[in-house]
Amino acid sequence: MQENPRRGTPRPGSAAGGDSGWGRFAARSGFVLLAVLVGLAGRRVGGLLASSLLVAAPAAAIGLALGLVVALGVAKSRAPGRRVALAAVSALVLLPLHLVATGWLAALGDLGWLSQWLAGSGPSRGWLIGYPGAIALHALYAAPWAALLATAALAAVDSRREEQALLDAGPLSVLWRVTLREAAPALAAIGALLAVLAATEIAATDLLGVRTFAEEVYIQAAAGQLTGPAEGGGRLRLAAGVGALGLVAAAALGVLALRLAPLVETPHTKPWRLSRRESWPLGVATWLLTGLLLIAPIASLIITAGVGVEIIDEQPERRWSLAKAVQTVAAAPWQHRRELGVSLRLACAVATGATLLGGAIAWRLRRGGALGAIGCVLLAIAVAIPGPVVGVWVIRLLNQPLDSPLAWLGELYGTWFAPWLAQTLRITPALALLLWPAAARVADDLLDAARTDGAGPLGRVLRVTGPLCLPALVAAWCVGFALSLGELSATVLVVPPGTPPLSVRLLSLLHYGVEDRVAAIGLVLVAAALLISGVVIRLLPARGKLG
């Protein structure tokens, strides 16, 4: 078992892979369990999992390739503005998938402005359709996640090994033979995790009419088939499918916990980077890809917000106007003030609850060891649960019969407690993983000294843990706030009557084809995500290594 040099305690996840024999046994057991879960899923659910794999696997591979280029430019080059690029991809991580998909579909979907322009006169079929379109949208959404996680994986490589290898090889050879080889397990784990996240999303597949496992769960949940009496073992098969996805996510997070541990445990050391002359190709590629991922969808939203119909020679024509774009964007917050107000209040409550709960979980898991390994598995399974499943759980919990001892929970059904609980359950695992490194940095010596001075548990939290973890807690709250604004798949099933949250309203507008209003409010959300990501990047404890 590996020891933490700062506290003398095991690092997070070390028990899961410290011994090679135990690691091989865990891997073989995991493959057997995965095969059993797939077998229990049955032919129909297994076919839907295969359909999800057809979308998720190539999307994760393409997204990882794009994100790795950006990560190399941020972590291993001296390209100017690399921290700005890191903040830009972080902002994209905070955007919901349905908003990112809206920007790209406005350009390359059916009757999209770019596909229409390329097609000339006549209607355009569009490029983003069916399975290829779903793969492309998921890849473009996964690329910022891949860039952020791969940046951390590259920064965790021991710079002393890289500098030692420079004595025998050139910088590019060191980058290929040492840096990428050392980071390869973490990169593979990132790809697997991205595939699981893609398999649990429904926004892109719903817009393009592609049936996947998560889409099936959503359809059954919306039809009420998951909240009535169980029939034919359908829930067992769906649970087996969710378990298979959770097992893959658990293995991926376990590898990442081991490979990213140096960012938590070791003192800050200056990372090795390519020289300025060798960095310019990576810098150019980084900014080209960052511009593609950020500017292209934003430009599409701006164009969509400014498109109007004018009568010319008694014929309607679609034309773009800057004045209309500015007017539409400026009016969007007021037009959707009720939905925006509901979303802001809900996001504040969800961010507060998820941060407190995630912080408590991270504190319990900070010592690593067996508890850390079990916690990593449970958090991974929670991350891999599709949003509609969480919504169904909340419905079953609150919709109690009158003769039940839990009938008092029925008073909360149909109130805003339901979406708060659903979003908190979905967002807490992500915030717990985000706060885990900050909790692991709190030295036991400081806690022992405070205990010696007579501080109780609350005093140690207020005097030691709170001040040390305050930047991470603020960053986690901001991330939870942004994630709540965009959460859709669980919220749409439990939203009470009345004014819906902004994410649910945007989905209905998308299906009704109100493109200009969707684009306008989307630009407002993009601006908010850019602001929040800048705050979070400033609060990252390892920002010196990352950027």
Coordinates of C-alpha atoms in Angstrom, one line a residue:
M1 CA 0.0 0.0 0.0
Q2 CA 1.4 3.4 -1.0
E3 CA 1.7 6.0 1.7
N4 CA 0.9 9.7 1.5
P5 CA 4.2 11.5 2.1
R6 CA 2.5 14.5 3.6
R7 CA 0.3 12.7 6.2
G8 CA 1.4 9.1 6.4
T9 CA -2.0 7.9 5.2
P10 CA -3.0 6.0 2.1
R11 CA -3.8 8.1 -0.9
P12 CA -7.2 8.0 -2.4
G13 CA -7.8 4.8 -4.4
S14 CA -4.4 3.3 -3.5
A15 CA -6.0 0.2 -2.0
A16 CA -7.6 -0.6 -5.3
G17 CA -4.4 -1.0 -7.3
G18 CA -1.4 -1.0 -4.9
D19 CA -0.8 -4.7 -5.4
S20 CA -0.5 -6.1 -8.9
G21 CA -2.0 -9.5 -8.0
W22 CA -4.9 -7.8 -6.3
G23 CA -5.3 -5.6 -9.4
R24 CA -5.4 -8.5 -11.7
F25 CA -7.9 -10.3 -9.5
A26 CA -10.1 -7.2 -9.4
A27 CA -9.9 -6.8 -13.2
R28 CA -10.9 -10.4 -13.9
S29 CA -13.7 -10.2 -11.3
G30 CA -14.9 -7.0 -12.9
F31 CA -15.0 -8.6 -16.4
V32 CA -17.0 -11.6 -15.0
L33 CA -19.4 -9.3 -13.2
L34 CA -19.8 -7.2 -16.3
A35 CA -20.6 -10.3 -18.4
V36 CA -23.2 -11.4 -15.8
L37 CA -24.9 -8.0 -15.8
V38 CA -25.0 -7.9 -19.6
G39 CA -26.5 -11.4 -19.5
L40 CA -29.2 -10.4 -17.0
A41 CA -30.0 -7.4 -19.1
G42 CA -31.6 -9.7 -21.7
R43 CA -31.7 -9.5 -25.5
R44 CA -33.7 -6.2 -25.8
V45 CA -31.9 -4.2 -23.2
G46 CA -28.6 -5.7 -24.4
G47 CA -29.5 -4.6 -27.9
L48 CA -30.1 -1.1 -26.6
L49 CA -26.8 -1.1 -24.8
A50 CA -25.2 -2.1 -28.0
S51 CA -26.9 0.8 -29.7
S52 CA -25.6 3.1 -27.1
L53 CA -22.1 1.6 -27.6
L54 CA -22.4 2.4 -31.3
V55 CA -22.8 6.1 -30.4
A56 CA -20.8 6.3 -27.2
A57 CA -17.6 4.5 -28.2
P58 CA -16.7 6.4 -31.4
A59 CA -17.9 9.7 -29.8
A60 CA -15.6 9.1 -26.8
A61 CA -12.6 8.2 -29.1
I62 CA -13.1 11.3 -31.3
G63 CA -13.7 13.5 -28.3
L64 CA -10.6 12.2 -26.5
A65 CA -8.5 12.8 -29.6
L66 CA -9.7 16.4 -29.9
G67 CA -9.4 17.1 -26.2
L68 CA -5.9 15.6 -26.0
V69 CA -4.6 18.1 -28.5
V70 CA -5.9 20.9 -26.4
A71 CA -4.6 19.3 -23.3
L72 CA -1.1 19.0 -24.7
G73 CA -1.2 22.7 -25.7
V74 CA -2.3 23.7 -22.2
A75 CA -0.2 21.4 -20.0
K76 CA 3.0 20.8 -22.1
S77 CA 3.5 23.9 -24.3
R78 CA 4.4 27.5 -23.7
A79 CA 1.8 28.7 -26.1
P80 CA 0.5 32.2 -25.2
G81 CA -3.0 32.3 -23.8
R82 CA -3.1 28.6 -22.7
R83 CA -4.9 29.5 -19.4
V84 CA -7.5 31.4 -21.5
A85 CA -8.0 28.2 -23.6
L86 CA -8.3 26.2 -20.4
A87 CA -11.0 28.6 -19.1
A88 CA -12.8 28.3 -22.4
V89 CA -13.0 24.5 -22.4
S90 CA -14.1 24.7 -18.7
A91 CA -17.0 26.9 -19.7
L92 CA -18.0 24.4 -22.3
V93 CA -18.0 21.6 -19.7
L94 CA -20.6 23.7 -17.7
L95 CA -22.9 23.9 -20.7
P96 CA -25.7 21.3 -21.0
L97 CA -25.7 18.9 -23.9
H98 CA -29.0 20.1 -25.4
L99 CA -27.6 23.7 -25.6
V100 CA -24.4 22.6 -27.3
A101 CA -26.4 20.4 -29.6
T102 CA -28.7 23.4 -30.4
G103 CA -25.7 25.5 -31.5
W104 CA -24.4 22.8 -33.9
L105 CA -27.8 21.8 -35.2
A106 CA -28.5 25.4 -36.0
A107 CA -25.5 25.3 -38.4
L108 CA -25.4 21.7 -39.7
G109 CA -28.8 20.3 -38.9
D110 CA -31.8 20.2 -41.2
L111 CA -32.3 23.6 -42.7
G112 CA -29.2 24.8 -40.7
W113 CA -27.7 28.0 -42.0
L114 CA -24.4 26.5 -43.0
S115 CA -25.8 23.4 -44.6
Q116 CA -28.4 25.5 -46.4
W117 CA -25.6 27.9 -47.6
L118 CA -23.5 24.9 -48.8
A119 CA -26.5 23.4 -50.6
G120 CA -27.5 26.6 -52.4
S121 CA -31.1 26.9 -53.5
G122 CA -33.6 24.4 -52.2
P123 CA -34.0 22.7 -48.9
S124 CA -31.0 21.1 -47.2
R125 CA -31.0 17.7 -45.6
G126 CA -28.3 18.6 -43.1
W127 CA -25.2 16.8 -42.0
L128 CA -26.0 16.0 -38.4
I129 CA -28.7 13.3 -38.8
G130 CA -29.1 9.8 -37.4
Y131 CA -26.3 7.9 -35.8
P132 CA -23.5 9.9 -37.5
G133 CA -25.1 13.1 -36.2
A134 CA -25.5 11.7 -32.7
I135 CA -21.8 10.6 -32.7
A136 CA -20.6 14.0 -33.9
L137 CA -22.7 15.9 -31.3
H138 CA -21.5 13.6 -28.4
A139 CA -17.9 13.9 -29.6
L140 CA -18.1 17.7 -29.7
Y141 CA -19.6 17.7 -26.2
A142 CA -17.1 15.2 -24.9
A143 CA -14.0 17.1 -26.3
P144 CA -14.0 19.8 -23.6
W145 CA -14.4 17.2 -20.8
A146 CA -11.5 15.2 -22.4
A147 CA -9.4 18.4 -22.6
L148 CA -9.9 19.2 -19.0
L149 CA -9.3 15.7 -17.7
A150 CA -6.4 15.0 -20.0
T151 CA -4.8 18.2 -18.9
A152 CA -4.9 16.9 -15.3
A153 CA -3.5 13.5 -16.5
L154 CA -0.6 15.1 -18.3
A155 CA 0.1 17.5 -15.4
A156 CA 0.3 14.4 -13.0
V157 CA 3.2 12.9 -14.9
D158 CA 6.4 13.2 -12.9
S159 CA 8.4 16.0 -14.5
R160 CA 11.6 14.6 -13.1
R161 CA 11.3 11.6 -15.4
E162 CA 10.7 13.8 -18.3
E163 CA 13.7 16.0 -17.6
Q164 CA 15.9 12.9 -17.0
A165 CA 14.7 11.5 -20.4
L166 CA 15.8 14.8 -22.0
L167 CA 19.4 13.8 -21.5
D168 CA 19.0 10.9 -24.0
A169 CA 16.3 12.1 -26.4
G170 CA 14.8 15.2 -27.9
P171 CA 11.7 17.0 -26.5
L172 CA 9.2 15.6 -29.0
S173 CA 10.6 12.1 -28.3
V174 CA 10.2 12.6 -24.6
L175 CA 6.6 13.9 -25.1
W176 CA 5.8 10.7 -27.1
R177 CA 7.8 8.0 -25.2
V178 CA 7.5 9.3 -21.6
T179 CA 4.7 11.8 -21.1
L180 CA 2.0 10.1 -23.2
R181 CA 3.1 6.6 -22.2
E182 CA 2.9 7.5 -18.5
A183 CA -0.5 9.2 -19.0
A184 CA -1.9 6.4 -21.3
P185 CA -3.8 4.5 -18.5
A186 CA -5.4 7.7 -17.3
L187 CA -6.3 8.6 -20.9
A188 CA -7.9 5.2 -21.5
A189 CA -9.9 5.7 -18.3
I190 CA -11.0 9.1 -19.5
G191 CA -12.2 7.6 -22.7
A192 CA -14.2 4.9 -20.9
L193 CA -15.7 7.5 -18.6
L194 CA -16.7 9.7 -21.5
A195 CA -18.3 6.7 -23.2
V196 CA -20.4 6.0 -20.1
L197 CA -21.5 9.7 -19.9
A198 CA -22.5 9.6 -23.5
A199 CA -24.5 6.4 -23.0
T200 CA -26.5 8.0 -20.2
E201 CA -27.5 11.3 -22.0
I202 CA -30.7 11.6 -23.9
A203 CA -30.7 15.2 -25.3
A204 CA -28.8 14.6 -28.6
T205 CA -30.4 11.2 -29.3
D206 CA -33.9 12.6 -28.6
L207 CA -33.4 15.5 -31.0
L208 CA -32.1 13.2 -33.7
G209 CA -34.5 10.3 -33.1
V210 CA -31.8 7.7 -32.2
R211 CA -32.9 4.9 -29.8
T212 CA -30.4 4.1 -27.1
F213 CA -30.5 2.6 -23.6
A214 CA -31.0 5.9 -21.9
E215 CA -33.7 6.9 -24.4
E216 CA -35.5 3.7 -23.6
V217 CA -35.4 4.4 -19.9
Y218 CA -36.7 7.9 -20.5
I219 CA -39.6 6.7 -22.7
Q220 CA -40.6 4.0 -20.1
A221 CA -40.3 6.5 -17.3
A222 CA -42.4 9.2 -19.2
A223 CA -45.1 6.5 -19.9
G224 CA -45.2 5.5 -16.2
Q225 CA -44.1 1.9 -16.9
L226 CA -41.3 2.2 -14.2
T227 CA -43.6 3.5 -11.5
G228 CA -46.3 0.9 -11.6
P229 CA -46.3 -2.8 -10.6
A230 CA -43.3 -4.6 -12.0
E231 CA -44.0 -6.8 -15.0
G232 CA -41.9 -9.4 -16.7
G233 CA -38.7 -8.5 -14.9
G234 CA -38.3 -5.3 -16.9
R235 CA -36.9 -3.3 -14.0
L236 CA -34.4 -6.1 -13.3
R237 CA -33.1 -5.9 -16.8
L238 CA -32.9 -2.1 -16.7
A239 CA -31.1 -2.3 -13.4
A240 CA -28.6 -4.8 -14.9
G241 CA -28.0 -2.3 -17.7
V242 CA -27.4 0.5 -15.3
G243 CA -25.1 -1.7 -13.2
A244 CA -23.1 -2.6 -16.3
L245 CA -22.5 1.1 -17.1
G246 CA -21.8 1.8 -13.4
L247 CA -19.2 -0.9 -13.3
V248 CA -17.3 0.5 -16.3
A249 CA -17.5 4.0 -14.7
A250 CA -16.2 2.6 -11.4
A251 CA -13.2 1.0 -13.1
A252 CA -12.4 4.2 -15.0
L253 CA -12.7 6.4 -11.9
G254 CA -10.5 4.0 -9.9
V255 CA -7.7 4.3 -12.5
L256 CA -8.1 8.1 -12.5
A257 CA -7.9 8.3 -8.7
L258 CA -4.6 6.5 -8.8
R259 CA -3.1 8.4 -11.8
L260 CA -4.2 11.9 -10.7
A261 CA -3.1 11.4 -7.1
P262 CA 0.3 13.2 -7.6
L263 CA -1.7 16.4 -8.2
V264 CA -3.0 16.1 -4.6
E265 CA -0.1 14.6 -2.7
T266 CA 3.1 16.0 -4.0
P267 CA 4.3 19.6 -3.3
H268 CA 4.1 22.0 -6.3
T269 CA 6.9 21.4 -8.7
K270 CA 7.4 23.3 -11.9
P271 CA 6.1 21.2 -14.8
W272 CA 8.2 20.4 -17.8
R273 CA 7.1 22.1 -21.0
L274 CA 8.3 22.3 -24.6
S275 CA 10.3 25.3 -25.6
R276 CA 8.6 28.3 -27.3
R277 CA 9.9 27.3 -30.7
E278 CA 8.6 23.7 -30.3
S279 CA 5.3 24.9 -28.8
W280 CA 3.9 26.9 -31.7
P281 CA 2.4 24.0 -33.6
L282 CA 0.6 22.8 -30.5
G283 CA -0.4 26.4 -29.7
V284 CA -1.9 26.8 -33.2
A285 CA -3.8 23.5 -32.9
T286 CA -5.0 24.3 -29.4
W287 CA -6.5 27.6 -30.4
L288 CA -8.0 26.2 -33.6
L289 CA -9.7 23.5 -31.7
T290 CA -10.8 25.8 -28.9
G291 CA -12.2 28.2 -31.4
L292 CA -14.0 25.4 -33.2
L293 CA -15.5 24.1 -30.0
L294 CA -16.4 27.5 -28.5
I295 CA -16.8 30.0 -31.3
A296 CA -18.6 27.8 -33.9
P297 CA -21.7 27.0 -31.7
I298 CA -21.8 30.6 -30.3
A299 CA -21.6 32.0 -33.9
S300 CA -24.5 29.7 -34.9
L301 CA -26.5 30.9 -31.9
I302 CA -25.9 34.5 -32.9
I303 CA -26.9 33.9 -36.5
T304 CA -30.0 32.0 -35.4
A305 CA -31.0 34.7 -33.0
G306 CA -30.8 37.3 -35.8
V307 CA -32.6 35.4 -38.6
G308 CA -36.0 36.8 -39.6
V309 CA -38.4 36.5 -42.4
E310 CA -38.8 39.5 -44.8
I311 CA -41.2 39.8 -47.7
I312 CA -39.3 40.7 -50.8
D313 CA -41.1 40.8 -54.1
E314 CA -44.1 39.2 -52.4
Q315 CA -41.9 36.2 -51.5
P316 CA -40.8 35.4 -47.9
E317 CA -37.0 35.2 -47.5
R318 CA -34.9 34.4 -44.4
R319 CA -32.4 37.2 -43.7
W320 CA -30.0 37.9 -40.8
S321 CA -30.0 41.2 -39.0
L322 CA -27.6 42.4 -36.4
A323 CA -30.3 44.6 -34.9
K324 CA -32.7 41.7 -34.5
A325 CA -29.9 39.5 -33.0
V326 CA -29.1 42.2 -30.4
Q327 CA -32.8 42.9 -29.7
T328 CA -33.6 39.2 -29.3
V329 CA -30.7 38.5 -27.0
A330 CA -31.4 41.6 -24.9
A331 CA -35.1 40.7 -24.6
A332 CA -34.5 37.0 -23.7
P333 CA -33.9 37.4 -20.0
W334 CA -37.1 39.5 -19.6
Q335 CA -39.2 37.2 -21.8
H336 CA -38.1 34.2 -19.8
R337 CA -37.9 36.0 -16.4
R338 CA -40.3 33.6 -14.7
E339 CA -38.4 30.5 -15.9
L340 CA -35.1 32.2 -15.2
G341 CA -36.2 33.1 -11.7
V342 CA -37.3 29.6 -10.9
S343 CA -34.1 28.2 -12.3
L344 CA -31.9 30.6 -10.3
R345 CA -33.7 29.8 -7.0
L346 CA -33.6 26.1 -7.7
A347 CA -29.9 26.3 -8.7
C348 CA -29.0 28.1 -5.5
A349 CA -30.7 25.5 -3.3
V350 CA -29.3 22.6 -5.3
A351 CA -25.8 24.0 -5.3
T352 CA -25.9 24.5 -1.5
G353 CA -27.3 21.1 -0.7
A354 CA -25.0 19.3 -3.1
T355 CA -21.9 21.1 -1.9
L356 CA -22.6 20.3 1.7
L357 CA -23.5 16.7 1.0
G358 CA -20.6 16.3 -1.5
G359 CA -18.2 17.9 1.0
A360 CA -19.3 15.5 3.8
I361 CA -18.8 12.5 1.4
A362 CA -15.4 13.7 0.3
W363 CA -14.3 14.2 3.9
R364 CA -15.3 10.6 4.8
L365 CA -13.4 9.3 1.8
R366 CA -10.3 11.4 2.1
R367 CA -8.1 8.7 3.8
G368 CA -8.4 6.4 0.8
G369 CA -7.8 2.7 1.6
A370 CA -10.7 0.3 1.4
L371 CA -13.2 3.0 2.3
G372 CA -11.9 5.2 -0.5
A373 CA -12.1 2.3 -3.1
I374 CA -15.7 1.4 -2.1
G375 CA -16.6 5.1 -2.1
C376 CA -15.1 5.5 -5.6
V377 CA -17.2 2.6 -6.9
L378 CA -20.4 4.0 -5.4
L379 CA -19.8 7.4 -6.7
A380 CA -19.0 6.0 -10.2
I381 CA -22.3 4.1 -10.2
A382 CA -24.1 7.2 -9.1
V383 CA -22.5 9.2 -12.0
A384 CA -23.5 6.4 -14.5
I385 CA -27.2 6.3 -13.5
P386 CA -29.3 7.9 -16.2
G387 CA -31.2 11.0 -15.2
P388 CA -34.7 9.5 -15.9
V389 CA -33.9 6.7 -13.4
V390 CA -33.2 9.3 -10.7
G391 CA -36.5 11.0 -11.6
V392 CA -38.4 7.7 -11.3
W393 CA -36.8 7.1 -7.9
V394 CA -37.9 10.5 -6.6
I395 CA -41.4 9.8 -7.9
R396 CA -41.6 6.4 -6.2
L397 CA -40.2 7.9 -3.0
L398 CA -42.7 10.8 -2.7
N399 CA -45.8 9.3 -4.3
Q400 CA -46.8 7.3 -1.3
P401 CA -50.3 5.8 -0.8
L402 CA -52.5 7.2 2.0
D403 CA -52.2 4.1 4.2
S404 CA -48.4 4.0 4.1
P405 CA -46.3 5.1 7.1
L406 CA -44.5 7.4 4.6
A407 CA -47.7 9.0 3.5
W408 CA -46.5 12.4 4.8
L409 CA -44.0 12.4 1.9
G410 CA -46.9 12.8 -0.5
E411 CA -47.2 16.4 0.7
L412 CA -43.9 17.0 -1.0
Y413 CA -44.9 15.4 -4.2
G414 CA -45.8 18.0 -6.8
T415 CA -43.7 20.7 -5.0
W416 CA -40.3 22.1 -5.8
F417 CA -38.8 19.7 -3.3
A418 CA -39.0 16.9 -6.0
P419 CA -36.8 18.6 -8.6
W420 CA -34.4 19.8 -5.8
L421 CA -34.0 16.3 -4.6
A422 CA -33.6 14.9 -8.1
Q423 CA -30.9 17.4 -9.1
T424 CA -29.1 17.1 -5.8
L425 CA -28.9 13.4 -6.2
R426 CA -27.5 13.8 -9.7
I427 CA -25.0 16.6 -8.9
T428 CA -23.7 15.5 -5.5
P429 CA -21.4 12.7 -6.9
A430 CA -19.7 15.1 -9.2
L431 CA -19.1 17.6 -6.5
A432 CA -17.9 14.9 -4.1
L433 CA -15.3 13.9 -6.7
L434 CA -14.3 17.6 -7.1
L435 CA -13.9 18.1 -3.4
W436 CA -12.1 14.9 -2.7
P437 CA -8.6 16.3 -3.5
A438 CA -9.2 19.3 -1.3
A439 CA -10.3 17.1 1.6
A440 CA -7.2 14.9 1.1
R441 CA -4.9 17.9 1.4
V442 CA -6.0 18.7 5.0
A443 CA -3.1 17.4 7.1
D444 CA -4.0 15.2 10.1
D445 CA -1.4 17.1 12.2
L446 CA -3.4 20.3 12.0
L447 CA -6.6 18.5 13.1
D448 CA -4.7 16.9 16.0
A449 CA -3.3 20.2 17.0
A450 CA -6.8 21.8 17.0
R451 CA -8.1 18.8 19.0
T452 CA -5.3 19.3 21.5
D453 CA -6.3 22.9 21.9
G454 CA -9.7 21.8 22.9
A455 CA -11.6 22.3 19.6
G456 CA -14.5 19.9 19.1
P457 CA -15.7 18.5 15.8
L458 CA -17.6 21.8 14.9
G459 CA -14.6 23.9 16.0
R460 CA -12.2 21.8 13.9
V461 CA -14.5 22.3 10.9
L462 CA -14.8 26.1 11.5
R463 CA -11.1 26.7 12.4
V464 CA -9.2 24.2 10.2
T465 CA -11.2 22.4 7.6
G466 CA -13.4 25.3 6.5
P467 CA -10.6 27.9 5.9
L468 CA -8.4 25.4 4.1
C469 CA -11.2 24.0 1.8
L470 CA -13.0 27.3 1.3
P471 CA -11.8 28.0 -2.2
A472 CA -12.7 24.4 -3.3
L473 CA -16.1 24.7 -1.6
V474 CA -16.8 28.0 -3.5
A475 CA -15.6 26.4 -6.7
A476 CA -17.8 23.4 -6.1
W477 CA -20.8 25.6 -5.4
C478 CA -20.3 27.5 -8.6
V479 CA -20.1 24.2 -10.6
G480 CA -23.2 22.9 -8.9
F481 CA -25.0 26.1 -9.7
A482 CA -24.1 25.8 -13.4
L483 CA -24.9 22.1 -13.6
S484 CA -28.3 22.7 -12.0
L485 CA -29.2 25.4 -14.6
G486 CA -28.7 22.9 -17.4
E487 CA -30.0 19.7 -15.8
L488 CA -32.8 18.2 -17.8
S489 CA -33.2 14.5 -17.9
A490 CA -34.2 14.0 -14.3
T491 CA -35.9 17.4 -13.9
V492 CA -38.3 17.0 -16.8
L493 CA -40.0 14.0 -15.0
V494 CA -40.6 15.7 -11.6
V495 CA -41.1 19.3 -12.4
P496 CA -44.3 20.5 -10.6
P497 CA -47.2 22.3 -12.3
G498 CA -46.7 26.0 -13.1
T499 CA -43.7 27.8 -14.5
P500 CA -41.1 25.3 -15.4
P501 CA -37.3 25.7 -15.1
L502 CA -35.4 27.2 -18.0
S503 CA -33.9 23.9 -19.1
V504 CA -37.4 22.3 -19.5
R505 CA -38.7 25.4 -21.3
L506 CA -35.8 25.3 -23.7
L507 CA -36.6 21.7 -24.5
S508 CA -40.2 22.5 -25.3
L509 CA -39.1 25.4 -27.5
L510 CA -36.7 23.2 -29.3
H511 CA -39.5 20.7 -30.2
Y512 CA -41.8 23.5 -31.2
G513 CA -39.1 25.0 -33.5
V514 CA -38.8 28.4 -31.8
E515 CA -35.2 28.7 -32.8
D516 CA -34.5 32.4 -32.3
R517 CA -35.6 32.5 -28.6
V518 CA -33.7 29.3 -27.9
A519 CA -30.6 30.8 -29.4
A520 CA -31.0 34.1 -27.5
I521 CA -31.4 32.5 -24.1
G522 CA -28.6 30.1 -25.0
L523 CA -26.2 33.0 -25.5
V524 CA -27.1 34.3 -22.0
L525 CA -26.3 30.9 -20.5
V526 CA -23.0 30.7 -22.5
A527 CA -22.0 34.1 -21.0
A528 CA -22.9 32.9 -17.5
A529 CA -20.9 29.7 -18.1
L530 CA -17.8 31.7 -19.2
L531 CA -18.0 33.8 -16.0
I532 CA -18.4 30.8 -13.7
S533 CA -15.6 28.9 -15.4
G534 CA -13.3 31.9 -14.9
V535 CA -14.1 31.9 -11.2
V536 CA -13.6 28.2 -10.9
I537 CA -10.2 28.2 -12.7
R538 CA -9.0 30.9 -10.3
L539 CA -10.0 28.8 -7.3
L540 CA -8.4 25.5 -8.6
P541 CA -5.6 24.5 -6.2
A542 CA -3.5 23.0 -8.9
R543 CA -3.9 25.7 -11.5
G544 CA -0.2 26.3 -11.6
K545 CA 0.3 22.7 -12.8
L546 CA -2.6 22.8 -15.1
G547 CA -2.0 26.0 -16.9

